[in-house]
Amino acid sequence: MDVEASHPYVPEWLDLAGYVAPEHGALELCAIMGTAVVLVLALACTVLRRRVRGTELAAALWFVLCGTMHCTFELYFVLHYRGLAARRDVVASMWKEYAKSDSRYMQGGTGNFAPVLAQEASTVFVTRRSAVRELSQLAASVMHMQSVLLYFGAELLAREPSCRPEPQYFYMYFVGANLPWLVVPLVLATSSVTRMRAQMAIARAAEKTHTL
């Protein structure tokens, strides 16, 4: 006889001791997250637009958003992943909702969870250690792309799916919530490489002129 799971995650045999269902609905959680993102970007734009404009401002806002996400939302996960299933606060509810697309986030302390924790911790470290603009932008962008590709690959190669079968969890949560961290870093990395190559060409030309 099949045993009914006490949680909404797959595979159903996952043992999530002390699991407490989120007290907030999906739409409410998305609204809270969206409002927080808008407020962060609005505040950052107010401060930064006096110094930078156009694509420079867009890139700066992107990294402000990344830094805020890594040092708040994802740092919360790094600190509380072991007891996440039993936590009741809003941020825990957000992680529980997202985990419907990737139950590895609910498996604190298991072997399947280790790569996820490593990726979250590494992106926090790289983003906060940025120093030289173009080089740090390239390094952070490559790390984001690497993290997302490893994240997608680990799920695609897994023996058992971690995402619920409903399409919204795969396309909106798993793909949609992570794709920006693949597309935007690709654009930024390409921009950084192009600018560094241009600067190197100028430096070589100046050196040749000086030697003449």
Tab-separated table of C-alpha atoms in Angstrom:
chain	number	residue	atom	x	y	z
A	1	MET	CA	0.000	0.000	0.000
A	2	ASP	CA	1.333	3.447	-0.931
A	3	VAL	CA	2.021	5.836	1.893
A	4	GLU	CA	0.729	9.365	1.315
A	5	ALA	CA	3.516	11.933	1.494
A	6	SER	CA	3.307	14.493	4.313
A	7	HIS	CA	4.821	17.147	2.056
A	8	PRO	CA	4.330	18.375	-1.555
A	9	TYR	CA	7.816	17.492	-2.831
A	10	VAL	CA	9.167	14.802	-5.105
A	11	PRO	CA	10.285	12.136	-4.769
A	12	GLU	CA	7.479	11.376	-2.331
A	13	TRP	CA	9.645	9.141	-0.161
A	14	LEU	CA	11.641	12.124	1.122
A	15	ASP	CA	11.669	12.141	4.912
A	16	LEU	CA	11.291	15.757	6.006
A	17	ALA	CA	11.058	15.504	9.771
A	18	GLY	CA	9.104	18.343	11.364
A	19	TYR	CA	7.887	19.699	8.037
A	20	VAL	CA	5.496	22.630	8.388
A	21	ALA	CA	3.529	23.808	5.352
A	22	PRO	CA	4.061	27.462	4.311
A	23	GLU	CA	1.610	29.893	5.860
A	24	HIS	CA	1.667	32.112	2.756
A	25	GLY	CA	0.290	31.334	-0.699
A	26	ALA	CA	2.407	31.315	-3.851
A	27	LEU	CA	0.964	34.578	-5.205
A	28	GLU	CA	1.498	36.335	-1.888
A	29	LEU	CA	5.102	35.145	-1.707
A	30	CYS	CA	5.767	36.246	-5.298
A	31	ALA	CA	4.255	39.659	-4.515
A	32	ILE	CA	6.476	40.046	-1.442
A	33	MET	CA	9.588	39.066	-3.393
A	34	GLY	CA	8.661	41.326	-6.320
A	35	THR	CA	8.047	44.282	-4.007
A	36	ALA	CA	11.397	43.737	-2.283
A	37	VAL	CA	13.222	43.614	-5.630
A	38	VAL	CA	11.543	46.806	-6.851
A	39	LEU	CA	12.400	48.640	-3.624
A	40	VAL	CA	16.056	47.549	-3.757
A	41	LEU	CA	16.417	48.581	-7.403
A	42	ALA	CA	14.593	51.886	-6.872
A	43	LEU	CA	16.813	52.800	-3.927
A	44	ALA	CA	19.971	51.754	-5.783
A	45	CYS	CA	18.910	53.684	-8.881
A	46	THR	CA	18.322	56.822	-6.807
A	47	VAL	CA	21.833	56.591	-5.375
A	48	LEU	CA	23.719	55.482	-8.498
A	49	ARG	CA	22.118	57.460	-11.313
A	50	ARG	CA	24.058	60.577	-10.288
A	51	ARG	CA	27.305	58.737	-11.048
A	52	VAL	CA	26.520	56.363	-13.920
A	53	ARG	CA	23.950	56.175	-16.708
A	54	GLY	CA	22.736	53.905	-19.481
A	55	THR	CA	24.296	50.457	-19.704
A	56	GLU	CA	26.672	51.275	-16.838
A	57	LEU	CA	23.698	51.949	-14.587
A	58	ALA	CA	21.950	48.777	-15.732
A	59	ALA	CA	25.049	46.698	-14.949
A	60	ALA	CA	25.429	48.364	-11.554
A	61	LEU	CA	21.776	47.687	-10.698
A	62	TRP	CA	22.205	44.046	-11.728
A	63	PHE	CA	25.111	43.556	-9.342
A	64	VAL	CA	23.295	45.395	-6.570
A	65	LEU	CA	20.414	42.973	-7.031
A	66	CYS	CA	22.771	39.977	-7.103
A	67	GLY	CA	24.638	41.129	-4.023
A	68	THR	CA	21.414	41.752	-2.143
A	69	MET	CA	20.011	38.339	-3.119
A	70	HIS	CA	23.231	36.520	-2.205
A	71	CYS	CA	23.717	38.310	1.108
A	72	THR	CA	20.094	38.101	2.296
A	73	PHE	CA	17.846	35.511	0.657
A	74	GLU	CA	20.566	32.968	-0.191
A	75	LEU	CA	22.607	33.658	2.943
A	76	TYR	CA	19.474	32.836	4.940
A	77	PHE	CA	19.412	29.461	3.208
A	78	VAL	CA	23.102	28.809	3.900
A	79	LEU	CA	22.540	29.563	7.603
A	80	HIS	CA	19.222	27.754	8.097
A	81	TYR	CA	19.078	24.938	5.528
A	82	ARG	CA	19.193	22.157	8.126
A	83	GLY	CA	16.005	23.255	9.861
A	84	LEU	CA	14.288	24.796	6.845
A	85	ALA	CA	11.456	22.254	6.749
A	86	ALA	CA	10.253	23.251	10.227
A	87	ARG	CA	10.689	27.023	9.963
A	88	ARG	CA	7.609	29.258	9.675
A	89	ASP	CA	8.900	32.709	8.662
A	90	VAL	CA	8.291	34.364	5.279
A	91	VAL	CA	11.743	33.649	3.847
A	92	ALA	CA	11.465	29.979	4.780
A	93	SER	CA	8.063	29.924	3.073
A	94	MET	CA	9.675	31.327	-0.091
A	95	TRP	CA	12.288	28.585	-0.082
A	96	LYS	CA	9.622	25.936	0.537
A	97	GLU	CA	7.600	27.234	-2.388
A	98	TYR	CA	10.627	27.303	-4.690
A	99	ALA	CA	11.645	23.820	-3.516
A	100	LYS	CA	8.583	22.449	-5.291
A	101	SER	CA	10.723	22.873	-8.403
A	102	ASP	CA	13.853	21.455	-6.727
A	103	SER	CA	13.394	19.368	-3.602
A	104	ARG	CA	17.165	19.225	-3.062
A	105	TYR	CA	16.751	22.472	-1.155
A	106	MET	CA	14.720	20.572	1.446
A	107	GLN	CA	17.281	17.802	1.847
A	108	GLY	CA	19.707	19.506	4.203
A	109	GLY	CA	22.547	17.248	5.295
A	110	THR	CA	22.231	14.702	2.458
A	111	GLY	CA	24.720	13.955	-0.280
A	112	ASN	CA	22.448	15.365	-2.999
A	113	PHE	CA	22.389	18.682	-1.192
A	114	ALA	CA	26.148	19.301	-0.979
A	115	PRO	CA	26.606	20.695	-4.542
A	116	VAL	CA	23.706	23.114	-4.047
A	117	LEU	CA	25.154	24.475	-0.808
A	118	ALA	CA	28.595	24.824	-2.422
A	119	GLN	CA	27.128	26.835	-5.304
A	120	GLU	CA	25.226	29.207	-3.021
A	121	ALA	CA	28.246	29.771	-0.747
A	122	SER	CA	30.637	30.280	-3.687
A	123	THR	CA	28.463	32.917	-5.358
A	124	VAL	CA	28.218	34.841	-2.067
A	125	PHE	CA	32.034	34.759	-1.764
A	126	VAL	CA	32.800	35.825	-5.337
A	127	THR	CA	30.282	38.664	-5.414
A	128	ARG	CA	31.505	40.144	-2.156
A	129	ARG	CA	35.181	39.880	-3.110
A	130	SER	CA	34.875	42.022	-6.277
A	131	ALA	CA	37.763	44.496	-6.707
A	132	VAL	CA	38.813	45.628	-10.204
A	133	ARG	CA	35.734	46.513	-12.204
A	134	GLU	CA	36.045	44.708	-15.542
A	135	LEU	CA	37.965	41.739	-14.175
A	136	SER	CA	35.643	41.315	-11.207
A	137	GLN	CA	32.599	41.703	-13.464
A	138	LEU	CA	33.964	38.981	-15.721
A	139	ALA	CA	34.815	36.709	-12.785
A	140	ALA	CA	31.422	37.149	-11.115
A	141	SER	CA	29.581	36.659	-14.417
A	142	VAL	CA	31.500	33.474	-15.254
A	143	MET	CA	30.818	32.155	-11.749
A	144	HIS	CA	27.101	32.847	-12.113
A	145	MET	CA	26.990	31.082	-15.481
A	146	GLN	CA	28.978	28.141	-14.158
A	147	SER	CA	26.689	27.863	-11.138
A	148	VAL	CA	23.516	27.876	-13.244
A	149	LEU	CA	24.876	25.384	-15.784
A	150	LEU	CA	25.962	23.023	-13.002
A	151	TYR	CA	22.607	23.503	-11.323
A	152	PHE	CA	20.647	22.694	-14.476
A	153	GLY	CA	22.970	19.826	-15.371
A	154	ALA	CA	22.714	18.204	-11.948
A	155	GLU	CA	18.923	18.087	-12.255
A	156	LEU	CA	18.906	16.843	-15.859
A	157	LEU	CA	21.363	14.055	-15.019
A	158	ALA	CA	19.685	13.048	-11.752
A	159	ARG	CA	18.241	9.541	-11.519
A	160	GLU	CA	15.025	10.865	-10.000
A	161	PRO	CA	13.408	14.231	-10.721
A	162	SER	CA	13.360	16.854	-7.975
A	163	CYS	CA	10.656	18.972	-9.621
A	164	ARG	CA	6.925	18.443	-9.330
A	165	PRO	CA	5.246	17.415	-12.611
A	166	GLU	CA	3.129	20.579	-12.979
A	167	PRO	CA	4.607	22.736	-15.785
A	168	GLN	CA	4.571	25.981	-13.773
A	169	TYR	CA	7.118	24.619	-11.328
A	170	PHE	CA	9.574	23.650	-14.051
A	171	TYR	CA	9.149	26.546	-16.480
A	172	MET	CA	8.390	29.388	-14.058
A	173	TYR	CA	10.401	28.382	-10.987
A	174	PHE	CA	13.229	26.095	-12.084
A	175	VAL	CA	13.932	27.665	-15.484
A	176	GLY	CA	12.457	31.156	-15.217
A	177	ALA	CA	13.894	32.036	-11.809
A	178	ASN	CA	17.410	30.937	-12.791
A	179	LEU	CA	17.677	31.850	-16.470
A	180	PRO	CA	18.452	35.540	-15.827
A	181	TRP	CA	21.611	34.406	-14.028
A	182	LEU	CA	22.704	32.742	-17.253
A	183	VAL	CA	21.615	35.324	-19.846
A	184	VAL	CA	22.607	38.576	-18.109
A	185	PRO	CA	26.061	37.314	-17.014
A	186	LEU	CA	26.696	36.145	-20.579
A	187	VAL	CA	26.007	39.679	-21.838
A	188	LEU	CA	28.152	41.235	-19.105
A	189	ALA	CA	31.022	38.780	-19.596
A	190	THR	CA	31.015	39.449	-23.336
A	191	SER	CA	31.049	43.187	-22.654
A	192	SER	CA	33.961	42.856	-20.223
A	193	VAL	CA	36.030	40.762	-22.633
A	194	THR	CA	35.360	43.228	-25.461
A	195	ARG	CA	36.380	46.208	-23.334
A	196	MET	CA	39.521	44.523	-22.021
A	197	ARG	CA	40.568	43.570	-25.548
A	198	ALA	CA	40.004	47.160	-26.688
A	199	GLN	CA	42.045	48.507	-23.776
A	200	MET	CA	44.847	46.056	-24.513
A	201	ALA	CA	44.838	47.106	-28.181
A	202	ILE	CA	45.089	50.769	-27.176
A	203	ALA	CA	47.923	49.967	-24.775
A	204	ARG	CA	49.825	48.017	-27.455
A	205	ALA	CA	49.356	50.849	-29.953
A	206	ALA	CA	50.587	53.379	-27.403
A	207	GLU	CA	53.603	51.200	-26.644
A	208	LYS	CA	54.496	50.938	-30.338
A	209	THR	CA	54.164	54.709	-30.750
A	210	HIS	CA	56.381	55.269	-27.738
A	211	THR	CA	59.089	52.909	-29.019
A	212	LEU	CA	59.130	54.737	-32.374
